[in-house]
PDB file of C-alpha atoms in Angstrom:
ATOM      1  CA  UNK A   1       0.000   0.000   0.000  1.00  0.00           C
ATOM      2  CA  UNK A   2       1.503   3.473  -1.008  1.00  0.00           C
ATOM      3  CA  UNK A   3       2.545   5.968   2.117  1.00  0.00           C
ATOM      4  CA  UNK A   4       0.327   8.730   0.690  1.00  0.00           C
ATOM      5  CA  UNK A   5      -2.545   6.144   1.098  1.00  0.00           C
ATOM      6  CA  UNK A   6      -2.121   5.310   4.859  1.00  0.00           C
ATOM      7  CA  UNK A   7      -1.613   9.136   5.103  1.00  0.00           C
ATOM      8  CA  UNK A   8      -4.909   9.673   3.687  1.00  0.00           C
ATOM      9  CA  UNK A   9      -6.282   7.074   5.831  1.00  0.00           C
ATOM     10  CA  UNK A  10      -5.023   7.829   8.996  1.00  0.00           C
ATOM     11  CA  UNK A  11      -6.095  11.426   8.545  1.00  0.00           C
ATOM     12  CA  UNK A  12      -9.693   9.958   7.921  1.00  0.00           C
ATOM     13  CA  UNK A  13      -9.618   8.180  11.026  1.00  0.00           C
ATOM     14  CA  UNK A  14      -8.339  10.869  13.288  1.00  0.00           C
ATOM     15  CA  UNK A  15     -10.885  13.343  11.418  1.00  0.00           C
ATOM     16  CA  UNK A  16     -14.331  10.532  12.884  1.00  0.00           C
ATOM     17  CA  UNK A  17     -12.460  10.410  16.091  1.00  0.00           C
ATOM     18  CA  UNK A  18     -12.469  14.123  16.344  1.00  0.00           C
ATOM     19  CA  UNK A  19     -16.203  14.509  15.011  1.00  0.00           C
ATOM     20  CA  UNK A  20     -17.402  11.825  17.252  1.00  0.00           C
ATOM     21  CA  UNK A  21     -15.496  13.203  20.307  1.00  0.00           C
ATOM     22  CA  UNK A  22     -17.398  16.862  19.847  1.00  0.00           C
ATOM     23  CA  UNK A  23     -20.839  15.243  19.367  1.00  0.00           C
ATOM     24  CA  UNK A  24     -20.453  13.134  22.823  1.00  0.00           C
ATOM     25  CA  UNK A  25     -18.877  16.644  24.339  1.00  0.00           C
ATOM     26  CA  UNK A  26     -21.840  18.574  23.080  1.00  0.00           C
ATOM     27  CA  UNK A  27     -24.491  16.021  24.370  1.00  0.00           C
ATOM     28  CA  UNK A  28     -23.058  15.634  27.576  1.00  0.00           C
ATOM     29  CA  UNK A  29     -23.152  19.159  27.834  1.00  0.00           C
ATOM     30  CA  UNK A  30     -26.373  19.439  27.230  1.00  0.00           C
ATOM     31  CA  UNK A  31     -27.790  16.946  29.204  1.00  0.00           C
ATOM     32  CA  UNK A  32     -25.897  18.081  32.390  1.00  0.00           C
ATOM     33  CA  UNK A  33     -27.589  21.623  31.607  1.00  0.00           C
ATOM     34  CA  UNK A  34     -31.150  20.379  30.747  1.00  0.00           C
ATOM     35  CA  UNK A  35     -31.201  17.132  32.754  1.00  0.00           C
ATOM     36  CA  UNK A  36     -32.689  17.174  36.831  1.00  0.00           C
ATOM     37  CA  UNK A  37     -30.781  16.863  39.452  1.00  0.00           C
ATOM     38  CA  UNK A  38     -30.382  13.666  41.077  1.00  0.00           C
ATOM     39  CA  UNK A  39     -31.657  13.313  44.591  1.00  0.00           C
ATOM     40  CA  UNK A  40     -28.743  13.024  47.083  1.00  0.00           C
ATOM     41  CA  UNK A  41     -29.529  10.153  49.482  1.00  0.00           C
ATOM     42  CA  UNK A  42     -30.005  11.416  53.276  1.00  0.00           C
ATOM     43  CA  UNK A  43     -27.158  11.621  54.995  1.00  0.00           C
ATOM     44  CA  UNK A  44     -26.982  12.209  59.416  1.00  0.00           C
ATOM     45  CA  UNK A  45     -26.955  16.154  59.578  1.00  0.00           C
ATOM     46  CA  UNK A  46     -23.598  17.486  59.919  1.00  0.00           C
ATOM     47  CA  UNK A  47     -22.175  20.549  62.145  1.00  0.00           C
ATOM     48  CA  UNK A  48     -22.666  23.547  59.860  1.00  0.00           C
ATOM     49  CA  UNK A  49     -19.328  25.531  59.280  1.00  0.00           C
ATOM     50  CA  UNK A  50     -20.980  28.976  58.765  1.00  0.00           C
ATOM     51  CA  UNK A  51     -23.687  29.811  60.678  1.00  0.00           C
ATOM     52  CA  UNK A  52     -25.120  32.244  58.165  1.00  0.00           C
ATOM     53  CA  UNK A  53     -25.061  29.797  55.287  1.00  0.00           C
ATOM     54  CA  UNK A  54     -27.415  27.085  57.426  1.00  0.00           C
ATOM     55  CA  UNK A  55     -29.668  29.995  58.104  1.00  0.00           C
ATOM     56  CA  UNK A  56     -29.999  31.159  54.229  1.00  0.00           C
ATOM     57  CA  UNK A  57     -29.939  27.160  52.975  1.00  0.00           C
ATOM     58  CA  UNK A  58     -33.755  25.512  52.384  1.00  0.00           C
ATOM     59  CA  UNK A  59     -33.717  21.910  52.954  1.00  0.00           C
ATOM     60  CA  UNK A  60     -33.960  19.710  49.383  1.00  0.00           C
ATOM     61  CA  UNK A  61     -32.974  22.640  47.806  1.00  0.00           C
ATOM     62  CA  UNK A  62     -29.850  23.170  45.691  1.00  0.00           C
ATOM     63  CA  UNK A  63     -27.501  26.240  46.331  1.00  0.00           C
ATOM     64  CA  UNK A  64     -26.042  27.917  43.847  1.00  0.00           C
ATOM     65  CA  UNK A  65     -22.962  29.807  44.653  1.00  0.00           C
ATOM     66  CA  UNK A  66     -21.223  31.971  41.553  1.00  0.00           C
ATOM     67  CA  UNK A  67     -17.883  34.138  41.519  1.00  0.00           C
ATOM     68  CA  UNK A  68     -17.973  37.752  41.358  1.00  0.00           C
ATOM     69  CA  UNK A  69     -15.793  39.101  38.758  1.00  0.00           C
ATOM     70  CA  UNK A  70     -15.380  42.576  40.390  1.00  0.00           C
ATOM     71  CA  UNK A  71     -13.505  42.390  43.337  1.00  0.00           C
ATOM     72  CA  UNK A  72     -15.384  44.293  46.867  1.00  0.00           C
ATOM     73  CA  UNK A  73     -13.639  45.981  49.358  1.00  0.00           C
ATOM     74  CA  UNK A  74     -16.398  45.557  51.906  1.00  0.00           C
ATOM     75  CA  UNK A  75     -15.433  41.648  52.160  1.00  0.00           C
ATOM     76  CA  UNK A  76     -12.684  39.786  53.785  1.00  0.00           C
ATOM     77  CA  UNK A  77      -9.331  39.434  51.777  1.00  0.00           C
ATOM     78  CA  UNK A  78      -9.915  35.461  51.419  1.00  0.00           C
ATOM     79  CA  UNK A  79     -13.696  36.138  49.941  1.00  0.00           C
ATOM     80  CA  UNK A  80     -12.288  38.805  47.784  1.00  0.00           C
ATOM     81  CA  UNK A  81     -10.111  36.746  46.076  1.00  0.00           C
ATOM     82  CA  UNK A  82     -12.982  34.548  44.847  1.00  0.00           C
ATOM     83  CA  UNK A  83     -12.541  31.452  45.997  1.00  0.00           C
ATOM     84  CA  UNK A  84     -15.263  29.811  47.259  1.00  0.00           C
ATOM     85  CA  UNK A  85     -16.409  29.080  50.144  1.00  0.00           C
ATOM     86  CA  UNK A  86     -17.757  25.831  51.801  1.00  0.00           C
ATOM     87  CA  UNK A  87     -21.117  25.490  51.736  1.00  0.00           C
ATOM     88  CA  UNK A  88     -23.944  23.135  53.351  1.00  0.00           C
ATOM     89  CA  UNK A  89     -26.487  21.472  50.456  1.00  0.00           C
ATOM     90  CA  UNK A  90     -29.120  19.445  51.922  1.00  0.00           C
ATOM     91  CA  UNK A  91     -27.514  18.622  55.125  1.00  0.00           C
ATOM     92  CA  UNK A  92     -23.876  17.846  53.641  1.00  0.00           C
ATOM     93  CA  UNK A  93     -20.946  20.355  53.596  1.00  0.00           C
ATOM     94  CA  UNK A  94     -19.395  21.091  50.021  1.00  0.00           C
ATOM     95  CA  UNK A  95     -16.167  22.237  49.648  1.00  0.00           C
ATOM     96  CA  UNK A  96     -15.545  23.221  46.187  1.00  0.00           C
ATOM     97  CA  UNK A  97     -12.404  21.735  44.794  1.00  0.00           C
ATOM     98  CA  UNK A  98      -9.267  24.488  44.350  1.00  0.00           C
ATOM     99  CA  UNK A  99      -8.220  25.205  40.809  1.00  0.00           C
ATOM    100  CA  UNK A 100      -5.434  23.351  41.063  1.00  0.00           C
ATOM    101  CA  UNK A 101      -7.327  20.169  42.208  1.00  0.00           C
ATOM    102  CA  UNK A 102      -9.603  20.957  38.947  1.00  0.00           C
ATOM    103  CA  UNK A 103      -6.575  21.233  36.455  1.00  0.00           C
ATOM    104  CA  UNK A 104      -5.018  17.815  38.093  1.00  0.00           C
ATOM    105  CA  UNK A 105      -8.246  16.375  37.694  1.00  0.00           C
ATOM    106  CA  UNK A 106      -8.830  16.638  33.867  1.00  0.00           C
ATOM    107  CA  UNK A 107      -5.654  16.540  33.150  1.00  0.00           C
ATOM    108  CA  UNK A 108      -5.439  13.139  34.026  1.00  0.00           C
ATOM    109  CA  UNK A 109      -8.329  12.144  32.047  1.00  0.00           C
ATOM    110  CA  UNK A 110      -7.081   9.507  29.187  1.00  0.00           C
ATOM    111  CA  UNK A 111      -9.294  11.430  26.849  1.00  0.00           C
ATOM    112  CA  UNK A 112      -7.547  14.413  27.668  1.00  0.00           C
ATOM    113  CA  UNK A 113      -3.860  13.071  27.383  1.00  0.00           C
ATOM    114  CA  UNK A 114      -5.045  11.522  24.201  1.00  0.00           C
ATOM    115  CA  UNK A 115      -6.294  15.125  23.160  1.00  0.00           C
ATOM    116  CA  UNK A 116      -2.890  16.729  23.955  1.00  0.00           C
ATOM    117  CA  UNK A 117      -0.549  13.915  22.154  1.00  0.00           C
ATOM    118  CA  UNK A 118      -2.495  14.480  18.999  1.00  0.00           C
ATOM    119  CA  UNK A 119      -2.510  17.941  19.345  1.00  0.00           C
ATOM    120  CA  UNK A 120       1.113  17.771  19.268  1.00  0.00           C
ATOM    121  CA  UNK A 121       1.659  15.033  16.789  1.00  0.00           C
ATOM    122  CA  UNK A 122      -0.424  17.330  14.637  1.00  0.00           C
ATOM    123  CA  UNK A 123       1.788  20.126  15.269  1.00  0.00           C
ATOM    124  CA  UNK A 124       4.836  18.432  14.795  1.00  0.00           C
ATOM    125  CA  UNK A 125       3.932  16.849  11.054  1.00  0.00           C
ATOM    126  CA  UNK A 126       2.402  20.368   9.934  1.00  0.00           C
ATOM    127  CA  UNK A 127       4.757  21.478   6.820  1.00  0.00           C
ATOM    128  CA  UNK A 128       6.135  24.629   8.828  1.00  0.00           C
ATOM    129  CA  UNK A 129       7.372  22.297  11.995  1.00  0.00           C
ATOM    130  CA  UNK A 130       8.649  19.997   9.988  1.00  0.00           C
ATOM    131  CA  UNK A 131      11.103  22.199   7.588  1.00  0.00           C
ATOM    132  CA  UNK A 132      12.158  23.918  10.796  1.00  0.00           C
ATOM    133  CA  UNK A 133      12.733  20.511  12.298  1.00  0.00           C
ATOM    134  CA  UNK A 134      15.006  19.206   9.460  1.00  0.00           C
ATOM    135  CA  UNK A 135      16.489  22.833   9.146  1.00  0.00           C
ATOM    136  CA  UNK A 136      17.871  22.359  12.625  1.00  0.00           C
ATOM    137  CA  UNK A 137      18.813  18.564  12.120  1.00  0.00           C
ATOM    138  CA  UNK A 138      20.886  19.609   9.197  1.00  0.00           C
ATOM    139  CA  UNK A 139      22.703  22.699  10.781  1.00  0.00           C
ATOM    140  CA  UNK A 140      23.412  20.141  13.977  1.00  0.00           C
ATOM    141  CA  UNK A 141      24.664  17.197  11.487  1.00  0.00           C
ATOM    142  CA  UNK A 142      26.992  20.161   9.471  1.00  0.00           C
ATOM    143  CA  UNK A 143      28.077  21.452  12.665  1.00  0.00           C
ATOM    144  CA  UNK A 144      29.443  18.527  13.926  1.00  0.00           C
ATOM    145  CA  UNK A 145      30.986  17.350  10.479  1.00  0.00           C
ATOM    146  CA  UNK A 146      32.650  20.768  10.708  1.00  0.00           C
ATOM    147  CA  UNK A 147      34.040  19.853  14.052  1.00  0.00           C
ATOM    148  CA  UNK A 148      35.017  16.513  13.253  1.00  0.00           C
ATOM    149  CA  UNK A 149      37.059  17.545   9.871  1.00  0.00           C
ATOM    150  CA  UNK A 150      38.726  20.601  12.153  1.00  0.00           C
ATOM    151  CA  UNK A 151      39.721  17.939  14.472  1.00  0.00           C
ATOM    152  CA  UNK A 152      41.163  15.804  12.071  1.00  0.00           C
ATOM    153  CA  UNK A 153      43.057  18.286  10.593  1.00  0.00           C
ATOM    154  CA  UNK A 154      44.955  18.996  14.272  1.00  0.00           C
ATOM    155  CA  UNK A 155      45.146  15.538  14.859  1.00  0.00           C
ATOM    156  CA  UNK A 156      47.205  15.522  11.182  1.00  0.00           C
ATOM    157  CA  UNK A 157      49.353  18.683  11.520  1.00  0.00           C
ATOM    158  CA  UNK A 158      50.320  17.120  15.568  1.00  0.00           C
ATOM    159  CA  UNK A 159      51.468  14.157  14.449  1.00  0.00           C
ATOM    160  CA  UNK A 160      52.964  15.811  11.027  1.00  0.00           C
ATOM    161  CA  UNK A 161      55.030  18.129  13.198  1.00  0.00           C
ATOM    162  CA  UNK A 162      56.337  15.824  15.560  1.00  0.00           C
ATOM    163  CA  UNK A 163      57.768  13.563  12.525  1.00  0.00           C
ATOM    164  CA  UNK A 164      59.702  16.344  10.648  1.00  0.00           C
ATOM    165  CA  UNK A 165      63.758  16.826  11.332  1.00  0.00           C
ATOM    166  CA  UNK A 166      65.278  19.443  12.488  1.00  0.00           C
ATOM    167  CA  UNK A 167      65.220  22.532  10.893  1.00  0.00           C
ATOM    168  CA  UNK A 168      67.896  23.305   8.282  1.00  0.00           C
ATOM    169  CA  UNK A 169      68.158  26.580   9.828  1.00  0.00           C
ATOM    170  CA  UNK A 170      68.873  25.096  12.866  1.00  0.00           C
ATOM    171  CA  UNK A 171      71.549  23.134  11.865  1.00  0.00           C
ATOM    172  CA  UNK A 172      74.622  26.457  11.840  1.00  0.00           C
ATOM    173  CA  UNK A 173      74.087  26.205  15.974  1.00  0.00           C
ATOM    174  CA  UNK A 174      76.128  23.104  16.563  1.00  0.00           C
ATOM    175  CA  UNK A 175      75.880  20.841  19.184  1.00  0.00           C
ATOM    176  CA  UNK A 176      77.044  22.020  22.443  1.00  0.00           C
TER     177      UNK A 176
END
């Protein structure tokens, strides 16, 4: 089978992975936006961590908490900064996870690693990457011939000096 052929095929099959990938991204998004809630099962009430949340929380009802993008002066330095704070829904406490915890988290997803190999296998065979890529491979390989040839050359001019006679001019000085 030709190379341009399994090129051509390869690309195809990336290309439905890719297209099938968005549509289950798109209808997982929209079912998590459209779909209910699932009922959380009871759970022994805990010790509520901010007095003022319990007060302001409804039992079976969900609590939506969303950063401010303008930061207040009238709130504590660790509320400004927008992180969020824990929260009690339906009788359990919620700590939302840090962004760091988040980033970790899908990061670690196959899909995702999967997502970012491509990404850079696609990178690396685009026509640009790859001249620059040979460019440099051939300025290494023509660098180090360079080097080799210049040693050489020592190597030849040591050894040819140390296997010449004396000098004629030398010779008027006598031996002492």
């Amino acid at each position: 089978m030709p190379s341009d052929v399994v090129v051509l095929v390869a690309t195809a099959v990336l290309a439905v992975v890719t297209v099938v990938a968005a549509v289950v991204a798109v209808l997982a998004a929209r079912r998590v936006a459209r779909g209910p809630v699932p009922a959380v099962p009871e759970a022994p009430p805990l010790e509520p961590v901010h007095e003022d949340v319990a007060a302001s929380v409804v039992p079976g009802e969900l609590v939506r908490v969303e950063r401010t993008r303008a930061p207040r002066t009238d709130l504590p330095v660790s509320e400004r900064s927008g992180a969020l704070a824990p929260r009690v829904v339906e009788g359990r406490v919620v700590v939302p996870p840090t962004q760091d915890q988040v980033v970790a988290a899908t990061l670690s997803r196959p899909q995702v690693r999967l997502a970012v190999v491509a990404e850079g296998l696609a990178h690396a065979l685009r026509p640009e990457s790859r001249d620059r890529i040979s460019a440099l491979v051939r300025r290494e390989y023509r660098g180090r011939r360079r080097e080799r040839l210049r040693a050489g050359r020592r190597a030849a001019r040591a050894a040819h000096a140390s296997a010449l006679p004396t000098a004629p001019a030398d010779q008027w000085l006598g031996e002492r």
